[in-house]
mmCIF file of C-alpha atoms in Angstrom:
data_model
loop_
_atom_site.group_PDB
_atom_site.id
_atom_site.type_symbol
_atom_site.label_atom_id
_atom_site.label_comp_id
_atom_site.label_asym_id
_atom_site.label_seq_id
_atom_site.Cartn_x
_atom_site.Cartn_y
_atom_site.Cartn_z
ATOM 1 C CA MET Q 11 -20.820 -13.040 168.830
ATOM 2 C CA SER Q 12 -18.360 -10.699 171.462
ATOM 3 C CA LEU Q 13 -17.775 -7.310 171.766
ATOM 4 C CA ALA Q 14 -14.036 -6.238 171.369
ATOM 5 C CA PRO Q 15 -13.157 -4.481 174.620
ATOM 6 C CA GLY Q 16 -13.278 -1.158 174.817
ATOM 7 C CA PRO Q 17 -15.026 2.130 176.102
ATOM 8 C CA GLU Q 18 -18.500 0.621 174.981
ATOM 9 C CA THR Q 19 -18.260 -2.249 176.496
ATOM 10 C CA ASP Q 20 -15.992 -1.093 179.384
ATOM 11 C CA ALA Q 21 -19.007 1.825 180.269
ATOM 12 C CA LEU Q 22 -21.796 -1.593 179.765
ATOM 13 C CA ASP Q 23 -19.310 -3.313 182.192
ATOM 14 C CA ALA Q 24 -19.359 -0.383 184.707
ATOM 15 C CA TYR Q 25 -23.328 -0.012 184.000
ATOM 16 C CA SER Q 26 -23.628 -3.650 185.195
ATOM 17 C CA ARG Q 27 -21.812 -3.737 188.214
ATOM 18 C CA ILE Q 28 -24.047 -1.262 189.548
ATOM 19 C CA VAL Q 29 -26.670 -3.408 189.064
ATOM 20 C CA THR Q 30 -25.510 -6.078 189.798
ATOM 21 C CA ALA Q 31 -24.403 -4.960 193.187
ATOM 22 C CA VAL Q 32 -27.683 -2.757 194.092
ATOM 23 C CA ALA Q 33 -28.860 -5.191 193.910
ATOM 24 C CA ALA Q 34 -26.878 -8.215 195.989
ATOM 25 C CA GLU Q 35 -27.732 -5.121 198.903
ATOM 26 C CA LEU Q 36 -31.326 -4.843 198.548
ATOM 27 C CA THR Q 37 -32.530 -7.851 197.671
ATOM 28 C CA PRO Q 38 -32.943 -8.782 201.513
ATOM 29 C CA HIS Q 39 -34.138 -5.641 202.717
ATOM 30 C CA VAL Q 40 -37.622 -7.053 200.299
ATOM 31 C CA ALA Q 41 -40.221 -8.770 201.313
ATOM 32 C CA ALA Q 42 -43.305 -10.386 199.146
ATOM 33 C CA LEU Q 43 -45.863 -8.896 200.813
ATOM 34 C CA GLN Q 44 -49.897 -11.333 200.461
ATOM 35 C CA VAL Q 45 -52.328 -9.679 202.464
ATOM 36 C CA THR Q 46 -56.165 -10.412 202.577
ATOM 37 C CA GLY Q 47 -59.395 -7.739 203.728
ATOM 38 C CA PRO Q 48 -62.516 -8.771 206.102
ATOM 39 C CA ASP Q 49 -63.672 -9.768 202.699
ATOM 40 C CA GLY Q 50 -62.062 -12.468 201.920
ATOM 41 C CA ARG Q 51 -59.721 -10.695 198.731
ATOM 42 C CA GLY Q 52 -56.550 -10.493 199.254
ATOM 43 C CA GLY Q 53 -53.508 -8.390 197.816
ATOM 44 C CA ALA Q 54 -50.192 -9.058 196.314
ATOM 45 C CA GLY Q 55 -46.931 -7.084 196.257
ATOM 46 C CA SER Q 56 -43.860 -6.348 197.945
ATOM 47 C CA ALA Q 57 -43.019 -4.229 200.919
ATOM 48 C CA VAL Q 58 -39.013 -3.193 202.782
ATOM 49 C CA VAL Q 59 -37.655 -3.161 205.222
ATOM 50 C CA VAL Q 60 -36.937 0.395 206.693
ATOM 51 C CA PRO Q 61 -36.026 1.149 210.492
ATOM 52 C CA GLY Q 62 -38.179 0.560 213.124
ATOM 53 C CA ASP Q 63 -39.058 -1.812 214.897
ATOM 54 C CA GLY Q 64 -40.315 -4.800 212.441
ATOM 55 C CA LEU Q 65 -41.791 -2.015 209.723
ATOM 56 C CA LEU Q 66 -41.673 -2.541 206.303
ATOM 57 C CA VAL Q 67 -42.755 0.502 204.172
ATOM 58 C CA THR Q 68 -45.396 -0.424 200.997
ATOM 59 C CA ASN Q 69 -48.093 0.967 198.674
ATOM 60 C CA ALA Q 70 -51.772 2.052 200.054
ATOM 61 C CA HIS Q 71 -52.993 0.098 197.176
ATOM 62 C CA VAL Q 72 -51.298 -2.843 197.960
ATOM 63 C CA VAL Q 73 -52.971 -3.345 201.407
ATOM 64 C CA GLY Q 74 -56.361 -2.422 200.319
ATOM 65 C CA ALA Q 75 -58.885 -2.742 203.515
ATOM 66 C CA ALA Q 76 -56.723 -5.654 204.543
ATOM 67 C CA ARG Q 77 -55.500 -5.352 208.302
ATOM 68 C CA ALA Q 78 -52.745 -9.055 208.435
ATOM 69 C CA GLY Q 79 -51.419 -10.501 206.242
ATOM 70 C CA ARG Q 80 -47.682 -12.658 205.035
ATOM 71 C CA ALA Q 81 -43.815 -11.242 204.646
ATOM 72 C CA VAL Q 82 -42.293 -13.595 202.950
ATOM 73 C CA PHE Q 83 -38.052 -12.417 202.237
ATOM 74 C CA SER Q 84 -35.376 -13.853 200.151
ATOM 75 C CA ASP Q 85 -33.643 -15.507 201.434
ATOM 76 C CA GLY Q 86 -36.317 -18.421 202.656
ATOM 77 C CA SER Q 87 -37.881 -16.863 205.992
ATOM 78 C CA GLU Q 88 -41.273 -15.436 206.665
ATOM 79 C CA SER Q 89 -43.544 -13.422 209.470
ATOM 80 C CA ASP Q 90 -47.379 -12.707 209.986
ATOM 81 C CA VAL Q 91 -47.625 -8.732 209.245
ATOM 82 C CA GLU Q 92 -50.102 -7.176 210.678
ATOM 83 C CA VAL Q 93 -50.931 -3.753 208.035
ATOM 84 C CA VAL Q 94 -49.864 -0.275 211.672
ATOM 85 C CA GLY Q 95 -51.798 2.237 209.277
ATOM 86 C CA ALA Q 96 -52.248 3.130 205.462
ATOM 87 C CA ASP Q 97 -52.271 6.182 203.621
ATOM 88 C CA PRO Q 98 -54.662 6.499 200.416
ATOM 89 C CA LEU Q 99 -53.454 10.445 199.288
ATOM 90 C CA SER Q 100 -49.781 9.749 199.626
ATOM 91 C CA ASP Q 101 -50.376 5.403 198.319
ATOM 92 C CA LEU Q 102 -47.894 5.168 201.252
ATOM 93 C CA ALA Q 103 -48.392 1.839 203.905
ATOM 94 C CA VAL Q 104 -46.871 0.803 207.032
ATOM 95 C CA VAL Q 105 -46.857 -3.122 208.013
ATOM 96 C CA ARG Q 106 -44.838 -5.182 210.616
ATOM 97 C CA ALA Q 107 -43.458 -7.810 211.126
ATOM 98 C CA ARG Q 108 -44.130 -9.887 214.008
ATOM 99 C CA GLU Q 109 -40.723 -12.464 213.837
ATOM 100 C CA ALA Q 110 -38.378 -10.843 213.109
ATOM 101 C CA THR Q 111 -36.527 -9.551 209.919
ATOM 102 C CA PRO Q 112 -33.195 -8.654 208.077
ATOM 103 C CA PRO Q 113 -31.989 -5.530 208.621
ATOM 104 C CA PRO Q 114 -33.502 -2.290 207.526
ATOM 105 C CA ALA Q 115 -32.339 -0.750 203.745
ATOM 106 C CA GLU Q 116 -30.482 2.211 203.938
ATOM 107 C CA LEU Q 117 -32.927 5.383 202.430
ATOM 108 C CA GLY Q 118 -31.563 7.671 200.839
ATOM 109 C CA ASP Q 119 -33.080 11.389 199.949
ATOM 110 C CA ALA Q 120 -35.447 11.445 196.256
ATOM 111 C CA ALA Q 121 -34.951 15.901 195.502
ATOM 112 C CA GLU Q 122 -31.274 14.723 194.785
ATOM 113 C CA LEU Q 123 -32.050 12.275 191.659
ATOM 114 C CA ARG Q 124 -31.490 14.363 188.657
ATOM 115 C CA VAL Q 125 -33.159 13.193 185.108
ATOM 116 C CA GLY Q 126 -30.854 11.050 183.871
ATOM 117 C CA GLN Q 127 -29.602 9.998 186.392
ATOM 118 C CA LEU Q 128 -28.959 5.734 186.459
ATOM 119 C CA VAL Q 129 -31.908 4.056 189.875
ATOM 120 C CA VAL Q 130 -33.182 0.159 189.660
ATOM 121 C CA ALA Q 131 -35.972 -1.248 190.866
ATOM 122 C CA VAL Q 132 -36.161 -4.354 192.760
ATOM 123 C CA GLY Q 133 -39.283 -5.495 194.131
ATOM 124 C CA ASN Q 134 -40.424 -9.685 195.630
ATOM 125 C CA PRO Q 135 -43.688 -10.567 193.209
ATOM 126 C CA LEU Q 136 -44.865 -14.068 194.938
ATOM 127 C CA GLY Q 137 -42.976 -16.605 193.089
ATOM 128 C CA LEU Q 138 -40.611 -14.197 190.809
ATOM 129 C CA ALA Q 139 -38.206 -13.968 194.030
ATOM 130 C CA GLY Q 140 -35.495 -10.851 193.775
ATOM 131 C CA SER Q 141 -36.895 -8.786 190.263
ATOM 132 C CA VAL Q 142 -34.873 -6.474 189.228
ATOM 133 C CA THR Q 143 -34.882 -3.856 186.435
ATOM 134 C CA ALA Q 144 -33.304 -0.694 185.656
ATOM 135 C CA GLY Q 145 -33.345 2.163 183.688
ATOM 136 C CA VAL Q 146 -33.236 6.380 184.602
ATOM 137 C CA VAL Q 147 -35.140 8.976 186.320
ATOM 138 C CA SER Q 148 -36.605 9.673 183.149
ATOM 139 C CA GLY Q 149 -39.019 12.381 184.982
ATOM 140 C CA LEU Q 150 -39.254 14.098 187.920
ATOM 141 C CA GLY Q 151 -41.736 16.416 189.654
ATOM 142 C CA ARG Q 152 -44.759 13.873 187.951
ATOM 143 C CA SER Q 153 -48.241 14.336 189.480
ATOM 144 C CA LEU Q 154 -50.248 11.502 190.734
ATOM 145 C CA PRO Q 155 -54.127 11.142 191.004
ATOM 146 C CA THR Q 156 -55.274 9.295 194.267
ATOM 147 C CA ARG Q 157 -58.398 8.897 195.343
ATOM 148 C CA ASN Q 158 -60.303 7.906 199.120
ATOM 149 C CA GLY Q 159 -63.729 7.801 199.363
ATOM 150 C CA ARG Q 160 -64.401 11.422 197.709
ATOM 151 C CA THR Q 161 -62.118 13.128 198.597
ATOM 152 C CA ALA Q 162 -58.632 13.796 195.735
ATOM 153 C CA ARG Q 163 -55.426 14.618 196.038
ATOM 154 C CA VAL Q 164 -52.716 14.880 193.884
ATOM 155 C CA VAL Q 165 -48.927 12.774 195.080
ATOM 156 C CA GLU Q 166 -46.697 15.419 194.146
ATOM 157 C CA ASP Q 167 -43.260 15.026 192.957
ATOM 158 C CA VAL Q 168 -43.457 11.271 192.032
ATOM 159 C CA ILE Q 169 -40.202 9.803 189.997
ATOM 160 C CA GLN Q 170 -41.004 8.455 186.649
ATOM 161 C CA THR Q 171 -38.140 5.872 186.016
ATOM 162 C CA ASP Q 172 -38.082 3.450 182.759
ATOM 163 C CA ALA Q 173 -37.542 1.185 184.613
ATOM 164 C CA ALA Q 174 -40.086 -2.196 183.907
ATOM 165 C CA LEU Q 175 -42.556 -1.925 186.885
ATOM 166 C CA ASN Q 176 -45.034 -4.427 186.974
ATOM 167 C CA PRO Q 177 -47.808 -4.713 189.675
ATOM 168 C CA GLY Q 178 -45.874 -7.632 191.263
ATOM 169 C CA ASN Q 179 -43.302 -4.778 191.999
ATOM 170 C CA SER Q 180 -45.947 -2.160 193.470
ATOM 171 C CA GLY Q 181 -44.081 -1.472 196.885
ATOM 172 C CA GLY Q 182 -41.130 -2.549 196.140
ATOM 173 C CA ALA Q 183 -37.388 -0.493 196.293
ATOM 174 C CA LEU Q 184 -36.215 2.356 194.072
ATOM 175 C CA ALA Q 185 -33.083 2.908 194.679
ATOM 176 C CA ASP Q 186 -29.536 5.466 192.974
ATOM 177 C CA SER Q 187 -26.309 3.556 192.210
ATOM 178 C CA ALA Q 188 -25.336 3.999 196.162
ATOM 179 C CA GLY Q 189 -28.226 1.068 197.084
ATOM 180 C CA ARG Q 190 -29.978 4.288 198.813
ATOM 181 C CA VAL Q 191 -33.773 3.746 198.521
ATOM 182 C CA VAL Q 192 -35.384 6.230 196.653
ATOM 183 C CA GLY Q 193 -39.165 5.882 196.484
ATOM 184 C CA ILE Q 194 -41.633 3.348 196.941
ATOM 185 C CA ASN Q 195 -42.196 1.948 193.594
ATOM 186 C CA THR Q 196 -45.785 2.427 191.989
ATOM 187 C CA ALA Q 197 -46.862 0.448 188.920
ATOM 188 C CA VAL Q 198 -50.453 1.870 188.483
ATOM 189 C CA ALA Q 199 -52.699 -0.605 185.850
ATOM 190 C CA GLY Q 200 -53.073 1.033 183.053
ATOM 191 C CA TRP Q 201 -49.940 3.673 183.043
ATOM 192 C CA GLY Q 202 -47.961 2.028 181.164
ATOM 193 C CA LEU Q 203 -45.069 3.970 183.547
ATOM 194 C CA GLY Q 204 -42.417 3.202 186.017
ATOM 195 C CA LEU Q 205 -44.024 5.446 188.899
ATOM 196 C CA ALA Q 206 -42.239 5.523 192.569
ATOM 197 C CA VAL Q 207 -43.436 7.591 194.916
ATOM 198 C CA PRO Q 208 -40.282 8.971 196.035
ATOM 199 C CA VAL Q 209 -38.640 9.516 199.643
ATOM 200 C CA ASN Q 210 -37.931 13.014 200.869
ATOM 201 C CA THR Q 211 -39.277 14.936 204.411
ATOM 202 C CA THR Q 212 -43.066 14.996 202.957
ATOM 203 C CA THR Q 213 -43.698 11.184 202.795
ATOM 204 C CA ARG Q 214 -40.613 10.819 205.743
ATOM 205 C CA ARG Q 215 -43.775 12.297 208.640
ATOM 206 C CA ILE Q 216 -46.266 10.937 206.263
ATOM 207 C CA VAL Q 217 -44.487 7.175 207.522
ATOM 208 C CA ALA Q 218 -43.878 8.276 211.132
ATOM 209 C CA ALA Q 219 -47.968 9.662 211.278
ATOM 210 C CA LEU Q 220 -48.340 5.631 210.322
ATOM 211 C CA VAL Q 221 -46.430 4.457 213.184
ATOM 212 C CA ARG Q 222 -47.595 6.387 215.682
ATOM 213 C CA ASP Q 223 -51.834 7.259 214.865
ATOM 214 C CA GLY Q 224 -52.425 4.613 211.833
ATOM 215 C CA ARG Q 225 -53.406 7.543 209.768
ATOM 216 C CA VAL Q 226 -52.604 11.415 208.666
ATOM 217 C CA ARG Q 227 -54.313 14.438 209.481
ATOM 218 C CA ARG Q 228 -53.847 16.815 206.432
ATOM 219 C CA ALA Q 229 -54.796 20.177 206.681
ATOM 220 C CA TYR Q 230 -56.341 21.383 203.165
ATOM 221 C CA LEU Q 231 -56.386 24.778 201.481
ATOM 222 C CA GLY Q 232 -58.284 23.752 198.169
ATOM 223 C CA LEU Q 233 -56.053 25.034 195.478
ATOM 224 C CA VAL Q 234 -54.649 23.332 192.717
ATOM 225 C CA SER Q 235 -51.012 24.931 191.712
ATOM 226 C CA THR Q 236 -48.070 24.442 189.512
ATOM 227 C CA PRO Q 237 -44.375 25.176 189.701
ATOM 228 C CA ALA Q 238 -43.853 28.223 187.164
ATOM 229 C CA PRO Q 239 -40.695 30.288 186.968
ATOM 230 C CA LEU Q 240 -41.011 34.317 187.918
ATOM 231 C CA PRO Q 241 -41.362 36.965 185.536
ATOM 232 C CA ALA Q 242 -38.159 38.892 185.327
ATOM 233 C CA PRO Q 243 -38.750 41.948 187.463
ATOM 234 C CA LEU Q 244 -40.259 39.532 189.993
ATOM 235 C CA ALA Q 245 -37.336 37.464 189.657
ATOM 236 C CA GLU Q 246 -35.058 39.771 189.779
ATOM 237 C CA ARG Q 247 -36.852 41.879 192.984
ATOM 238 C CA THR Q 248 -36.981 38.965 195.333
ATOM 239 C CA GLY Q 249 -34.496 37.410 194.568
ATOM 240 C CA ARG Q 250 -36.315 33.671 193.615
ATOM 241 C CA ARG Q 251 -36.758 32.088 190.127
ATOM 242 C CA ARG Q 252 -39.876 29.529 190.770
ATOM 243 C CA GLY Q 253 -42.894 30.307 191.879
ATOM 244 C CA LEU Q 254 -46.631 28.447 192.341
ATOM 245 C CA ARG Q 255 -48.400 28.964 189.565
ATOM 246 C CA VAL Q 256 -52.239 28.229 191.349
ATOM 247 C CA VAL Q 257 -54.879 26.703 188.447
ATOM 248 C CA ASP Q 258 -57.767 26.397 190.295
ATOM 249 C CA VAL Q 259 -59.447 26.898 193.339
ATOM 250 C CA VAL Q 260 -62.260 25.042 194.947
ATOM 251 C CA ALA Q 261 -65.291 27.368 195.440
ATOM 252 C CA GLY Q 262 -65.935 27.402 199.365
ATOM 253 C CA SER Q 263 -62.493 26.678 200.560
ATOM 254 C CA PRO Q 264 -60.681 28.270 202.818
ATOM 255 C CA ALA Q 265 -58.493 29.590 199.770
ATOM 256 C CA ASP Q 266 -61.182 31.052 198.447
ATOM 257 C CA ARG Q 267 -62.426 32.038 201.661
ATOM 258 C CA ALA Q 268 -59.046 34.286 201.644
ATOM 259 C CA GLY Q 269 -59.639 35.561 198.556
ATOM 260 C CA LEU Q 270 -56.932 33.854 196.384
ATOM 261 C CA LYS Q 271 -57.538 33.477 192.876
ATOM 262 C CA ALA Q 272 -56.611 30.680 189.136
ATOM 263 C CA GLY Q 273 -53.946 33.016 187.982
ATOM 264 C CA ASP Q 274 -52.254 33.873 191.624
ATOM 265 C CA LEU Q 275 -48.691 33.093 191.594
ATOM 266 C CA VAL Q 276 -48.059 31.782 195.480
ATOM 267 C CA LEU Q 277 -44.484 33.185 196.796
ATOM 268 C CA GLU Q 278 -44.911 32.154 200.043
ATOM 269 C CA ALA Q 279 -46.772 30.807 202.446
ATOM 270 C CA ALA Q 280 -45.959 30.836 206.489
ATOM 271 C CA ARG Q 281 -43.169 32.750 205.515
ATOM 272 C CA GLN Q 282 -41.435 30.112 203.310
ATOM 273 C CA PRO Q 283 -40.504 30.728 199.553
ATOM 274 C CA VAL Q 284 -42.537 28.108 197.524
ATOM 275 C CA ALA Q 285 -41.198 27.071 194.778
ATOM 276 C CA GLU Q 286 -42.556 23.533 193.568
ATOM 277 C CA ALA Q 287 -46.255 21.439 195.158
ATOM 278 C CA GLN Q 288 -43.883 19.426 197.414
ATOM 279 C CA SER Q 289 -42.974 23.124 199.670
ATOM 280 C CA LEU Q 290 -46.599 23.469 200.469
ATOM 281 C CA GLN Q 291 -47.842 20.517 201.029
ATOM 282 C CA ARG Q 292 -45.105 20.294 203.116
ATOM 283 C CA LEU Q 293 -47.071 22.998 205.707
ATOM 284 C CA LEU Q 294 -50.399 20.901 205.147
ATOM 285 C CA PHE Q 295 -50.531 18.405 208.478
ATOM 286 C CA GLU Q 296 -51.173 18.117 211.210
ATOM 287 C CA ASP Q 297 -49.855 21.460 213.250
ATOM 288 C CA ALA Q 298 -51.866 23.734 210.844
ATOM 289 C CA ILE Q 299 -55.144 22.665 210.553
ATOM 290 C CA GLY Q 300 -57.311 26.041 211.237
ATOM 291 C CA ARG Q 301 -54.541 27.811 212.883
ATOM 292 C CA PRO Q 302 -53.512 30.926 210.311
ATOM 293 C CA LEU Q 303 -51.510 30.625 207.258
ATOM 294 C CA PRO Q 304 -49.614 33.693 205.947
ATOM 295 C CA VAL Q 305 -49.512 33.282 202.069
ATOM 296 C CA THR Q 306 -48.058 35.871 199.992
ATOM 297 C CA VAL Q 307 -49.483 36.240 196.169
ATOM 298 C CA SER Q 308 -48.467 37.820 193.248
ATOM 299 C CA ARG Q 309 -50.794 39.237 190.999
ATOM 300 C CA ARG Q 310 -51.660 41.283 187.967
ATOM 301 C CA GLY Q 311 -48.158 42.764 188.987
ATOM 302 C CA ALA Q 312 -48.924 43.289 192.647
ATOM 303 C CA MET Q 313 -47.774 41.617 195.246
ATOM 304 C CA VAL Q 314 -50.712 40.680 197.754
ATOM 305 C CA ASP Q 315 -50.644 38.842 201.448
ATOM 306 C CA VAL Q 316 -53.371 36.505 202.300
ATOM 307 C CA ILE Q 317 -54.589 34.834 205.594
ATOM 308 C CA THR Q 318 -55.713 31.652 205.120
ATOM 309 C CA VAL Q 319 -57.142 29.178 207.998
ATOM 310 C CA PRO Q 320 -56.578 25.345 206.475
ATOM 311 C CA THR Q 321 -59.517 22.748 207.299
ATOM 312 C CA GLU Q 322 -59.054 19.529 208.005
ATOM 313 C CA LEU Q 323 -59.009 17.381 204.585
ATOM 314 C CA THR Q 324 -62.100 14.733 205.085
ATOM 315 C CA GLY Q 325 -63.106 11.224 202.915
ATOM 316 C CA GLY Q 326 -66.120 10.033 202.821
#
């Protein structure tokens, strides 16, 4: 049975054209990745060619402890790869191909995404070259718990989508309707969700650190926060609508020593407005370690300024 021409079929045709175009554009830039660790155990997933000399980005959980592997592209070309660096706390890793790769994919900015927007997930699981699923952004600002040794962290601003993912899609591309990569898919077993680490200012900085140093050094404050609206009088007074509500402060942490408390509403850090977790996390990199970081909070209706001194976040 065929559908009669009309607005609904026109919309379906437009949807199909977009998905088809994005898939055709992105599939050549997404590799099937297979790695083998020092213990002989292997891992597999996908990886995306990004700007740089033979660089591909994937998930840290795909490469694990491996130092080398092989990438296979949709045109049949292959290349040995070396792991440049992995950051389990963002679930991002960078590998470098030893042979020529297809040109890099165009990177977008996840900060521009909106709930309900069409997205396309492109992976390249071994044996299933060019796996493509489509859906919409079903949530923004989600959190993904990660761990490295005894150090736990939350990847903030994770993209949630109803585009179906499987473990082989991990490390593949999540793209907008223009074919720009706005996320790196992370199919975490047991979640039952389509999640992607966003491509934004913070993750670009993480990738750059991995390429430069093979690891990411972070500053540590020791507070857990969540976005929260400002009370009307405070919003009128400051001209802002949102801040970060402190949910918990780790005992003995720099935040604790500075006097920050659960219930505080963080308005500024380093004299910059903070309205989302990413606003604070983008400040907590290598250059913040051991340096005074002023934080302004609203506490029981009063404005309080405290000086924190972040320490280096260590695993183990």
